[in-house]
Short mmCIF file of N, CA and C and ligand atoms in Angstrom, two decimals:
data_model
loop_
_atom_site.label_atom_id
_atom_site.label_comp_id
_atom_site.label_asym_id
_atom_site.label_seq_id
_atom_site.Cartn_x
_atom_site.Cartn_y
_atom_site.Cartn_z
N UNK A 642 267.17 99.76 72.99
CA UNK A 642 267.26 101.01 72.22
C UNK A 642 268.13 102.02 72.95
N UNK A 643 269.14 101.53 73.66
CA UNK A 643 269.93 102.42 74.49
C UNK A 643 271.06 103.12 73.74
N UNK A 644 271.88 102.33 73.02
CA UNK A 644 273.04 102.98 72.39
C UNK A 644 272.62 103.81 71.17
N UNK A 645 273.18 104.99 71.11
CA UNK A 645 272.79 105.94 70.05
C UNK A 645 273.34 105.46 68.71
N UNK A 646 272.50 105.43 67.73
CA UNK A 646 272.96 105.08 66.38
C UNK A 646 272.79 106.28 65.43
N UNK A 647 271.76 107.08 65.69
CA UNK A 647 271.44 108.18 64.78
C UNK A 647 271.44 109.50 65.55
N UNK A 648 272.07 110.50 64.97
CA UNK A 648 272.03 111.85 65.54
C UNK A 648 271.09 112.70 64.70
N UNK A 649 270.07 113.25 65.34
CA UNK A 649 269.14 114.14 64.62
C UNK A 649 269.41 115.56 65.09
N UNK A 650 269.76 116.42 64.16
CA UNK A 650 269.99 117.83 64.52
C UNK A 650 269.19 118.72 63.58
N UNK A 651 268.91 119.93 64.07
CA UNK A 651 268.17 120.89 63.25
C UNK A 651 268.60 122.29 63.64
N UNK A 652 268.42 123.22 62.70
CA UNK A 652 268.91 124.56 62.91
C UNK A 652 268.17 125.37 63.95
N UNK A 653 266.92 125.00 64.19
CA UNK A 653 266.10 125.79 65.11
C UNK A 653 264.98 124.92 65.69
N UNK A 654 264.48 125.33 66.83
CA UNK A 654 263.35 124.60 67.40
C UNK A 654 262.13 124.69 66.49
N UNK A 655 262.10 125.73 65.65
CA UNK A 655 260.96 125.85 64.73
C UNK A 655 260.95 124.73 63.68
N UNK A 656 262.08 124.01 63.55
CA UNK A 656 262.13 122.86 62.62
C UNK A 656 261.57 121.59 63.25
N UNK A 657 261.34 121.62 64.55
CA UNK A 657 260.99 120.39 65.30
C UNK A 657 259.73 119.68 64.79
N UNK A 658 258.64 120.41 64.48
CA UNK A 658 257.45 119.68 64.00
C UNK A 658 257.73 118.82 62.77
N UNK A 659 258.61 119.29 61.90
CA UNK A 659 259.00 118.50 60.72
C UNK A 659 259.96 117.39 61.14
N UNK A 660 261.00 117.74 61.88
CA UNK A 660 262.08 116.80 62.17
C UNK A 660 261.65 115.66 63.12
N UNK A 661 260.61 115.91 63.90
CA UNK A 661 260.12 114.87 64.83
C UNK A 661 259.68 113.61 64.07
N UNK A 662 259.33 113.77 62.79
CA UNK A 662 258.90 112.60 62.00
C UNK A 662 260.02 111.57 61.88
N UNK A 663 261.27 112.05 61.81
CA UNK A 663 262.42 111.12 61.76
C UNK A 663 262.52 110.37 63.08
N UNK A 664 262.39 111.11 64.18
CA UNK A 664 262.48 110.49 65.51
C UNK A 664 261.36 109.46 65.70
N UNK A 665 260.16 109.80 65.24
CA UNK A 665 259.02 108.87 65.40
C UNK A 665 259.30 107.55 64.67
N UNK A 666 259.85 107.65 63.45
CA UNK A 666 260.13 106.41 62.71
C UNK A 666 261.19 105.58 63.42
N UNK A 667 262.24 106.26 63.91
CA UNK A 667 263.32 105.52 64.57
C UNK A 667 262.81 104.83 65.83
N UNK A 668 261.87 105.47 66.53
CA UNK A 668 261.27 104.83 67.71
C UNK A 668 260.47 103.60 67.29
N UNK A 669 259.71 103.76 66.19
CA UNK A 669 258.89 102.66 65.68
C UNK A 669 259.76 101.44 65.35
N UNK A 670 260.94 101.70 64.79
CA UNK A 670 261.80 100.61 64.32
C UNK A 670 262.85 100.22 65.39
N UNK A 671 262.74 100.94 66.54
CA UNK A 671 263.62 100.68 67.70
C UNK A 671 265.11 100.87 67.38
N UNK A 672 265.41 102.02 66.80
CA UNK A 672 266.81 102.42 66.58
C UNK A 672 267.09 103.61 67.49
N UNK A 673 268.16 103.52 68.27
CA UNK A 673 268.49 104.58 69.22
C UNK A 673 268.88 105.87 68.52
N UNK A 674 268.48 106.98 69.10
CA UNK A 674 268.84 108.28 68.52
C UNK A 674 268.98 109.33 69.61
N UNK A 675 269.62 110.42 69.26
CA UNK A 675 269.59 111.61 70.11
C UNK A 675 269.16 112.76 69.23
N UNK A 676 268.52 113.74 69.83
CA UNK A 676 267.97 114.85 69.04
C UNK A 676 268.31 116.16 69.73
N UNK A 677 268.83 117.11 68.94
CA UNK A 677 269.13 118.41 69.54
C UNK A 677 269.12 119.52 68.47
N UNK A 678 269.32 120.73 68.95
CA UNK A 678 269.37 121.90 68.06
C UNK A 678 270.83 122.32 67.89
N UNK A 679 271.23 122.47 66.64
CA UNK A 679 272.58 122.95 66.32
C UNK A 679 272.43 123.90 65.13
N UNK A 680 272.78 125.14 65.32
CA UNK A 680 272.62 126.10 64.22
C UNK A 680 273.97 126.41 63.58
N UNK A 681 274.03 126.23 62.26
CA UNK A 681 275.29 126.52 61.54
C UNK A 681 275.65 127.99 61.64
N UNK A 682 274.63 128.84 61.64
CA UNK A 682 274.90 130.29 61.61
C UNK A 682 274.95 130.91 63.00
N UNK A 683 274.05 130.45 63.89
CA UNK A 683 273.96 131.08 65.23
C UNK A 683 274.90 130.42 66.24
N UNK A 684 275.22 129.14 66.02
CA UNK A 684 276.13 128.45 66.96
C UNK A 684 277.18 127.64 66.18
N UNK A 685 278.02 128.32 65.40
CA UNK A 685 278.99 127.57 64.58
C UNK A 685 279.95 126.71 65.40
N UNK A 686 280.35 127.19 66.58
CA UNK A 686 281.27 126.40 67.42
C UNK A 686 280.61 125.11 67.90
N UNK A 687 279.32 125.23 68.24
CA UNK A 687 278.56 124.05 68.68
C UNK A 687 278.47 123.03 67.55
N UNK A 688 278.28 123.52 66.32
CA UNK A 688 278.22 122.62 65.16
C UNK A 688 279.55 121.87 64.97
N UNK A 689 280.65 122.59 65.09
CA UNK A 689 281.98 121.96 64.93
C UNK A 689 282.18 120.92 66.02
N UNK A 690 281.80 121.27 67.25
CA UNK A 690 281.94 120.37 68.38
C UNK A 690 281.08 119.11 68.18
N UNK A 691 279.82 119.32 67.76
CA UNK A 691 278.89 118.20 67.56
C UNK A 691 279.44 117.23 66.51
N UNK A 692 279.84 117.78 65.38
CA UNK A 692 280.33 116.93 64.28
C UNK A 692 281.61 116.21 64.69
N UNK A 693 282.47 116.88 65.44
CA UNK A 693 283.74 116.29 65.86
C UNK A 693 283.57 115.15 66.83
N UNK A 694 282.50 115.21 67.68
CA UNK A 694 282.32 114.18 68.72
C UNK A 694 281.32 113.10 68.34
N UNK A 695 280.62 113.27 67.21
CA UNK A 695 279.51 112.36 66.86
C UNK A 695 279.97 110.90 66.79
N UNK A 696 281.08 110.65 66.12
CA UNK A 696 281.54 109.28 65.92
C UNK A 696 281.90 108.59 67.23
N UNK A 697 282.61 109.32 68.06
CA UNK A 697 283.03 108.69 69.33
C UNK A 697 281.85 108.46 70.27
N UNK A 698 280.71 109.15 70.02
CA UNK A 698 279.51 108.93 70.84
C UNK A 698 278.72 107.71 70.39
N UNK A 699 279.12 107.11 69.26
CA UNK A 699 278.42 105.93 68.76
C UNK A 699 277.41 106.24 67.68
N UNK A 700 277.41 107.47 67.20
CA UNK A 700 276.51 107.84 66.11
C UNK A 700 277.06 107.26 64.81
N UNK A 701 276.17 106.65 64.03
CA UNK A 701 276.57 106.05 62.75
C UNK A 701 276.08 106.88 61.56
N UNK A 702 275.00 107.58 61.75
CA UNK A 702 274.39 108.41 60.69
C UNK A 702 273.88 109.70 61.33
N UNK A 703 274.03 110.81 60.61
CA UNK A 703 273.48 112.07 61.11
C UNK A 703 272.36 112.52 60.17
N UNK A 704 271.23 112.89 60.77
CA UNK A 704 270.14 113.51 60.01
C UNK A 704 270.16 114.99 60.40
N UNK A 705 270.32 115.86 59.39
CA UNK A 705 270.40 117.29 59.69
C UNK A 705 269.34 118.03 58.88
N UNK A 706 268.51 118.79 59.58
CA UNK A 706 267.45 119.55 58.91
C UNK A 706 267.63 121.03 59.10
N UNK A 707 267.32 121.79 58.07
CA UNK A 707 267.38 123.25 58.17
C UNK A 707 266.55 123.87 57.06
N UNK A 708 266.16 125.12 57.31
CA UNK A 708 265.36 125.83 56.31
C UNK A 708 266.07 127.08 55.82
N UNK A 709 265.51 127.69 54.79
CA UNK A 709 266.09 128.92 54.24
C UNK A 709 267.49 128.69 53.70
N UNK A 710 268.44 129.51 54.15
CA UNK A 710 269.85 129.34 53.76
C UNK A 710 270.40 128.17 54.56
N UNK A 711 270.04 126.97 54.13
CA UNK A 711 270.21 125.76 54.96
C UNK A 711 271.62 125.20 54.84
N UNK A 712 272.52 125.72 55.63
CA UNK A 712 273.93 125.31 55.54
C UNK A 712 274.31 124.19 56.51
N UNK A 713 273.43 123.88 57.47
CA UNK A 713 273.81 122.91 58.51
C UNK A 713 274.19 121.53 57.96
N UNK A 714 273.35 120.90 57.10
CA UNK A 714 273.73 119.55 56.64
C UNK A 714 275.07 119.54 55.92
N UNK A 715 275.28 120.47 55.02
CA UNK A 715 276.52 120.50 54.25
C UNK A 715 277.73 120.79 55.11
N UNK A 716 277.59 121.71 56.05
CA UNK A 716 278.74 122.03 56.91
C UNK A 716 279.06 120.87 57.83
N UNK A 717 278.03 120.20 58.36
CA UNK A 717 278.28 119.03 59.21
C UNK A 717 278.97 117.93 58.39
N UNK A 718 278.49 117.75 57.14
CA UNK A 718 279.12 116.75 56.26
C UNK A 718 280.60 117.07 56.02
N UNK A 719 280.92 118.35 56.00
CA UNK A 719 282.32 118.74 55.77
C UNK A 719 283.20 118.46 56.99
N UNK A 720 282.54 118.24 58.15
CA UNK A 720 283.28 118.11 59.42
C UNK A 720 283.32 116.68 59.96
N UNK A 721 282.70 115.73 59.22
CA UNK A 721 282.65 114.35 59.72
C UNK A 721 282.76 113.38 58.56
N UNK A 722 283.17 112.13 58.87
CA UNK A 722 283.16 111.09 57.84
C UNK A 722 281.86 110.28 57.90
N UNK A 723 281.00 110.56 58.86
CA UNK A 723 279.73 109.85 58.96
C UNK A 723 278.81 110.26 57.81
N UNK A 724 277.93 109.35 57.37
CA UNK A 724 276.97 109.75 56.34
C UNK A 724 275.99 110.79 56.91
N UNK A 725 275.70 111.80 56.10
CA UNK A 725 274.78 112.86 56.52
C UNK A 725 273.57 112.87 55.59
N UNK A 726 272.40 112.81 56.19
CA UNK A 726 271.14 112.91 55.44
C UNK A 726 270.58 114.30 55.68
N UNK A 727 270.33 115.03 54.62
CA UNK A 727 269.85 116.40 54.75
C UNK A 727 268.35 116.49 54.54
N UNK A 728 267.69 117.23 55.42
CA UNK A 728 266.24 117.46 55.28
C UNK A 728 266.00 118.94 55.03
N UNK A 729 265.61 119.31 53.81
CA UNK A 729 265.25 120.71 53.57
C UNK A 729 263.90 121.01 54.26
N UNK A 730 263.88 122.05 55.06
CA UNK A 730 262.65 122.40 55.79
C UNK A 730 262.07 123.68 55.19
N UNK A 731 260.76 123.66 54.97
CA UNK A 731 260.11 124.90 54.51
C UNK A 731 259.81 125.73 55.76
N UNK A 732 260.64 126.74 55.98
CA UNK A 732 260.60 127.49 57.24
C UNK A 732 260.09 128.91 57.00
N UNK A 733 260.02 129.67 58.09
CA UNK A 733 259.52 131.04 57.99
C UNK A 733 260.41 131.92 57.10
N UNK A 734 261.69 131.57 57.01
CA UNK A 734 262.59 132.35 56.16
C UNK A 734 262.84 131.72 54.79
N UNK A 735 262.06 130.67 54.45
CA UNK A 735 262.17 130.09 53.11
C UNK A 735 261.39 130.95 52.13
N UNK A 736 261.87 131.06 50.91
CA UNK A 736 261.08 131.75 49.88
C UNK A 736 259.92 130.82 49.50
N UNK A 737 260.27 129.65 48.99
CA UNK A 737 259.23 128.68 48.64
C UNK A 737 259.66 127.25 48.96
N UNK A 738 260.82 127.12 49.59
CA UNK A 738 261.35 125.79 49.91
C UNK A 738 262.49 125.39 48.98
N UNK A 739 262.47 125.92 47.75
CA UNK A 739 263.55 125.59 46.82
C UNK A 739 264.90 126.09 47.34
N UNK A 740 264.88 127.21 48.06
CA UNK A 740 266.13 127.74 48.62
C UNK A 740 266.77 126.70 49.55
N UNK A 741 265.95 126.10 50.42
CA UNK A 741 266.48 125.08 51.35
C UNK A 741 266.93 123.84 50.59
N UNK A 742 266.11 123.41 49.62
CA UNK A 742 266.43 122.20 48.86
C UNK A 742 267.78 122.37 48.17
N UNK A 743 267.93 123.47 47.45
CA UNK A 743 269.16 123.64 46.67
C UNK A 743 270.38 123.87 47.57
N UNK A 744 270.18 124.55 48.70
CA UNK A 744 271.29 124.76 49.64
C UNK A 744 271.85 123.42 50.14
N UNK A 745 270.95 122.44 50.29
CA UNK A 745 271.37 121.15 50.84
C UNK A 745 271.81 120.19 49.73
N UNK A 746 271.13 120.28 48.59
CA UNK A 746 271.35 119.33 47.49
C UNK A 746 272.62 119.58 46.70
N UNK A 747 272.90 120.82 46.39
CA UNK A 747 273.95 121.13 45.41
C UNK A 747 275.33 121.22 46.05
N UNK A 748 275.75 120.11 46.65
CA UNK A 748 277.03 120.08 47.33
C UNK A 748 278.19 119.92 46.36
N UNK A 749 279.36 120.45 46.71
CA UNK A 749 280.51 120.26 45.84
C UNK A 749 281.02 118.81 45.90
N UNK A 750 281.71 118.40 44.85
CA UNK A 750 282.27 117.06 44.79
C UNK A 750 283.17 116.81 46.00
N UNK A 751 282.98 115.67 46.64
CA UNK A 751 283.81 115.31 47.80
C UNK A 751 283.06 115.39 49.12
N UNK A 752 281.98 116.19 49.14
CA UNK A 752 281.22 116.37 50.41
C UNK A 752 279.74 116.08 50.13
N UNK A 753 279.37 114.79 50.04
CA UNK A 753 277.97 114.49 49.72
C UNK A 753 277.02 114.66 50.90
N UNK A 754 275.81 115.06 50.58
CA UNK A 754 274.70 115.03 51.56
C UNK A 754 273.54 114.31 50.87
N UNK A 755 273.05 113.25 51.50
CA UNK A 755 271.92 112.51 50.93
C UNK A 755 270.65 113.31 51.22
N UNK A 756 270.17 114.00 50.21
CA UNK A 756 269.07 114.96 50.43
C UNK A 756 267.72 114.32 50.16
N UNK A 757 266.82 114.44 51.13
CA UNK A 757 265.45 113.93 50.95
C UNK A 757 264.54 115.08 50.50
N UNK A 758 263.28 114.78 50.32
CA UNK A 758 262.32 115.78 49.82
C UNK A 758 262.09 116.90 50.83
N UNK A 759 261.49 117.97 50.37
CA UNK A 759 261.14 119.09 51.26
C UNK A 759 260.26 118.57 52.41
N UNK A 760 260.68 118.86 53.63
CA UNK A 760 259.99 118.38 54.83
C UNK A 760 259.96 116.84 54.93
N UNK A 761 260.87 116.18 54.23
CA UNK A 761 260.83 114.71 54.15
C UNK A 761 261.56 114.00 55.29
N UNK A 762 261.30 114.44 56.50
CA UNK A 762 262.05 113.89 57.65
C UNK A 762 261.74 112.41 57.90
N UNK A 763 260.51 111.98 57.58
CA UNK A 763 260.21 110.56 57.79
C UNK A 763 261.12 109.71 56.90
N UNK A 764 261.26 110.11 55.63
CA UNK A 764 262.16 109.37 54.74
C UNK A 764 263.60 109.41 55.23
N UNK A 765 263.99 110.53 55.86
CA UNK A 765 265.34 110.60 56.43
C UNK A 765 265.49 109.55 57.53
N UNK A 766 264.47 109.39 58.34
CA UNK A 766 264.49 108.37 59.40
C UNK A 766 264.56 106.97 58.80
N UNK A 767 263.79 106.76 57.73
CA UNK A 767 263.79 105.44 57.07
C UNK A 767 265.17 105.16 56.47
N UNK A 768 265.74 106.16 55.82
CA UNK A 768 267.06 105.97 55.21
C UNK A 768 268.13 105.72 56.28
N UNK A 769 268.06 106.46 57.37
CA UNK A 769 269.03 106.25 58.45
C UNK A 769 268.90 104.84 59.02
N UNK A 770 267.67 104.38 59.22
CA UNK A 770 267.46 103.02 59.75
C UNK A 770 267.95 101.98 58.74
N UNK A 771 267.79 102.25 57.45
CA UNK A 771 268.29 101.32 56.42
C UNK A 771 269.81 101.22 56.47
N UNK A 772 270.47 102.34 56.70
CA UNK A 772 271.94 102.34 56.78
C UNK A 772 272.38 101.54 58.01
N UNK A 773 271.73 101.79 59.14
CA UNK A 773 272.04 101.03 60.36
C UNK A 773 271.74 99.55 60.12
N UNK A 774 270.63 99.27 59.44
CA UNK A 774 270.19 97.89 59.20
C UNK A 774 271.09 97.13 58.25
N UNK A 775 271.89 97.84 57.47
CA UNK A 775 272.83 97.17 56.57
C UNK A 775 273.92 96.46 57.37
N UNK A 776 274.15 96.90 58.60
CA UNK A 776 275.22 96.32 59.44
C UNK A 776 274.68 95.63 60.68
N UNK A 777 273.43 95.92 61.04
CA UNK A 777 272.82 95.37 62.25
C UNK A 777 271.66 94.49 61.80
N UNK A 778 271.82 93.17 61.99
CA UNK A 778 270.84 92.23 61.45
C UNK A 778 269.43 92.43 62.02
N UNK A 779 269.37 92.74 63.33
CA UNK A 779 268.05 92.91 63.95
C UNK A 779 267.32 94.08 63.31
N UNK A 780 268.03 95.18 63.15
CA UNK A 780 267.40 96.36 62.53
C UNK A 780 267.07 96.06 61.07
N UNK A 781 267.98 95.35 60.38
CA UNK A 781 267.72 94.96 58.98
C UNK A 781 266.44 94.14 58.86
N UNK A 782 266.24 93.21 59.80
CA UNK A 782 265.03 92.39 59.78
C UNK A 782 263.78 93.23 60.04
N UNK A 783 263.91 94.22 60.95
CA UNK A 783 262.76 95.10 61.22
C UNK A 783 262.43 95.92 59.97
N UNK A 784 263.46 96.35 59.24
CA UNK A 784 263.22 97.11 58.01
C UNK A 784 262.51 96.25 56.97
N UNK A 785 262.87 94.97 56.93
CA UNK A 785 262.18 94.08 55.99
C UNK A 785 260.72 93.93 56.37
N UNK A 786 260.46 93.84 57.67
CA UNK A 786 259.06 93.74 58.14
C UNK A 786 258.30 95.02 57.80
N UNK A 787 258.97 96.17 57.95
CA UNK A 787 258.35 97.46 57.61
C UNK A 787 257.96 97.50 56.13
N UNK A 788 258.87 97.05 55.26
CA UNK A 788 258.59 97.03 53.81
C UNK A 788 257.43 96.08 53.51
N UNK A 789 257.42 94.95 54.19
CA UNK A 789 256.32 93.99 53.96
C UNK A 789 254.99 94.59 54.37
N UNK A 790 254.98 95.34 55.50
CA UNK A 790 253.72 95.92 55.96
C UNK A 790 253.23 97.01 55.00
N UNK A 791 254.16 97.77 54.40
CA UNK A 791 253.75 98.78 53.41
C UNK A 791 253.11 98.11 52.20
N UNK A 792 253.76 97.01 51.76
CA UNK A 792 253.25 96.27 50.59
C UNK A 792 251.84 95.74 50.89
N UNK A 793 251.67 95.19 52.10
CA UNK A 793 250.37 94.64 52.46
C UNK A 793 249.29 95.71 52.47
N UNK A 794 249.65 96.92 52.95
CA UNK A 794 248.66 98.02 52.99
C UNK A 794 248.21 98.39 51.58
N UNK A 795 249.15 98.47 50.65
CA UNK A 795 248.80 98.82 49.26
C UNK A 795 247.93 97.73 48.65
N UNK A 796 248.30 96.47 48.92
CA UNK A 796 247.51 95.36 48.36
C UNK A 796 246.09 95.35 48.93
N UNK A 797 245.98 95.66 50.24
CA UNK A 797 244.65 95.72 50.86
C UNK A 797 243.81 96.82 50.24
N UNK A 798 244.43 98.01 50.04
CA UNK A 798 243.63 99.11 49.48
C UNK A 798 243.29 98.86 48.01
N UNK A 799 244.18 98.17 47.29
CA UNK A 799 243.87 97.83 45.89
C UNK A 799 242.65 96.92 45.84
N UNK A 800 242.64 95.93 46.75
CA UNK A 800 241.51 94.99 46.80
C UNK A 800 240.20 95.71 47.14
N UNK A 801 240.30 96.64 48.10
CA UNK A 801 239.11 97.39 48.52
C UNK A 801 238.55 98.24 47.37
N UNK A 802 239.45 98.93 46.66
CA UNK A 802 239.02 99.77 45.53
C UNK A 802 238.39 98.91 44.44
N UNK A 803 239.03 97.76 44.18
CA UNK A 803 238.52 96.88 43.12
C UNK A 803 237.15 96.31 43.49
N UNK A 804 236.97 95.96 44.76
CA UNK A 804 235.71 95.34 45.18
C UNK A 804 234.59 96.35 45.31
N UNK A 805 234.86 97.47 45.98
CA UNK A 805 233.79 98.45 46.26
C UNK A 805 233.59 99.43 45.12
N UNK A 806 234.64 99.75 44.38
CA UNK A 806 234.55 100.80 43.36
C UNK A 806 234.83 102.16 43.98
N UNK A 807 235.25 103.10 43.16
CA UNK A 807 235.69 104.40 43.69
C UNK A 807 234.55 105.22 44.27
N UNK A 808 233.30 105.08 43.74
CA UNK A 808 232.17 105.88 44.24
C UNK A 808 231.86 105.58 45.70
N UNK A 809 231.82 104.28 46.03
CA UNK A 809 231.51 103.90 47.41
C UNK A 809 232.61 104.39 48.35
N UNK A 810 233.85 104.27 47.91
CA UNK A 810 234.97 104.67 48.77
C UNK A 810 234.95 106.18 49.01
N UNK A 811 234.61 106.95 47.98
CA UNK A 811 234.59 108.41 48.15
C UNK A 811 233.24 108.92 48.64
N UNK A 812 232.27 108.01 48.80
CA UNK A 812 230.94 108.41 49.30
C UNK A 812 230.20 109.29 48.31
N UNK A 813 230.37 109.01 47.00
CA UNK A 813 229.68 109.82 45.98
C UNK A 813 228.57 109.03 45.31
C1 RP5 B 1110 267.19 127.99 59.78
O1 RP5 B 1110 266.38 129.11 59.79
C2 RP5 B 1110 266.52 127.03 60.72
O2 RP5 B 1110 266.87 125.72 60.40
C3 RP5 B 1110 265.07 127.28 60.50
O3 RP5 B 1110 264.52 126.42 59.53
C4 RP5 B 1110 265.04 128.70 59.96
C5 RP5 B 1110 264.29 129.67 60.82
O4 RP5 B 1110 264.79 129.67 62.12
P1 RP5 B 1110 264.05 130.49 63.27
O5 RP5 B 1110 264.17 131.93 62.89
O6 RP5 B 1110 262.63 130.01 63.29
O7 RP5 B 1110 264.79 130.16 64.54
O8 RP5 B 1110 268.49 128.26 60.18
#
């Protein structure tokens, strides 16, 4: 898990509790990543530098999270040819989260950002690993195992509900 495949960035350290979910998934699936803070508004030069150097560092996908007037994912997408996954974060300066969602989602033609759900950093990690897995057979196989384990969990809980009934499961 040494060579970096995924770059995780966020506008502020206050986004970390949400964004760490992407890092946790990548660790689980053993995909290398780096994680740092890059603010589109407070450190625009750092953002330009990060996006410009990402490819040569071995990054294949960027996950960018931000809240409120969430310009980081879109601006990074404008500065790189790497795929960018945007995570809208419900932050202290969000009205209700829709501001972050729409800031990241409603990109102009030519500069796409693959936007996940509000606070959906785990799905961003899963999507990034899927992109890496499309070209890396080992990671692709791990993603298949991950999907199989999800399926097994649902089948197990379906069996439990059918056998015990909902009252026993809810303790009513
Ligand atoms: C955004 O503003 C950040 O991504 C964060 O979600 C939000 C609040 O930042 P802090 O004021 O907590 O640093 O740019």
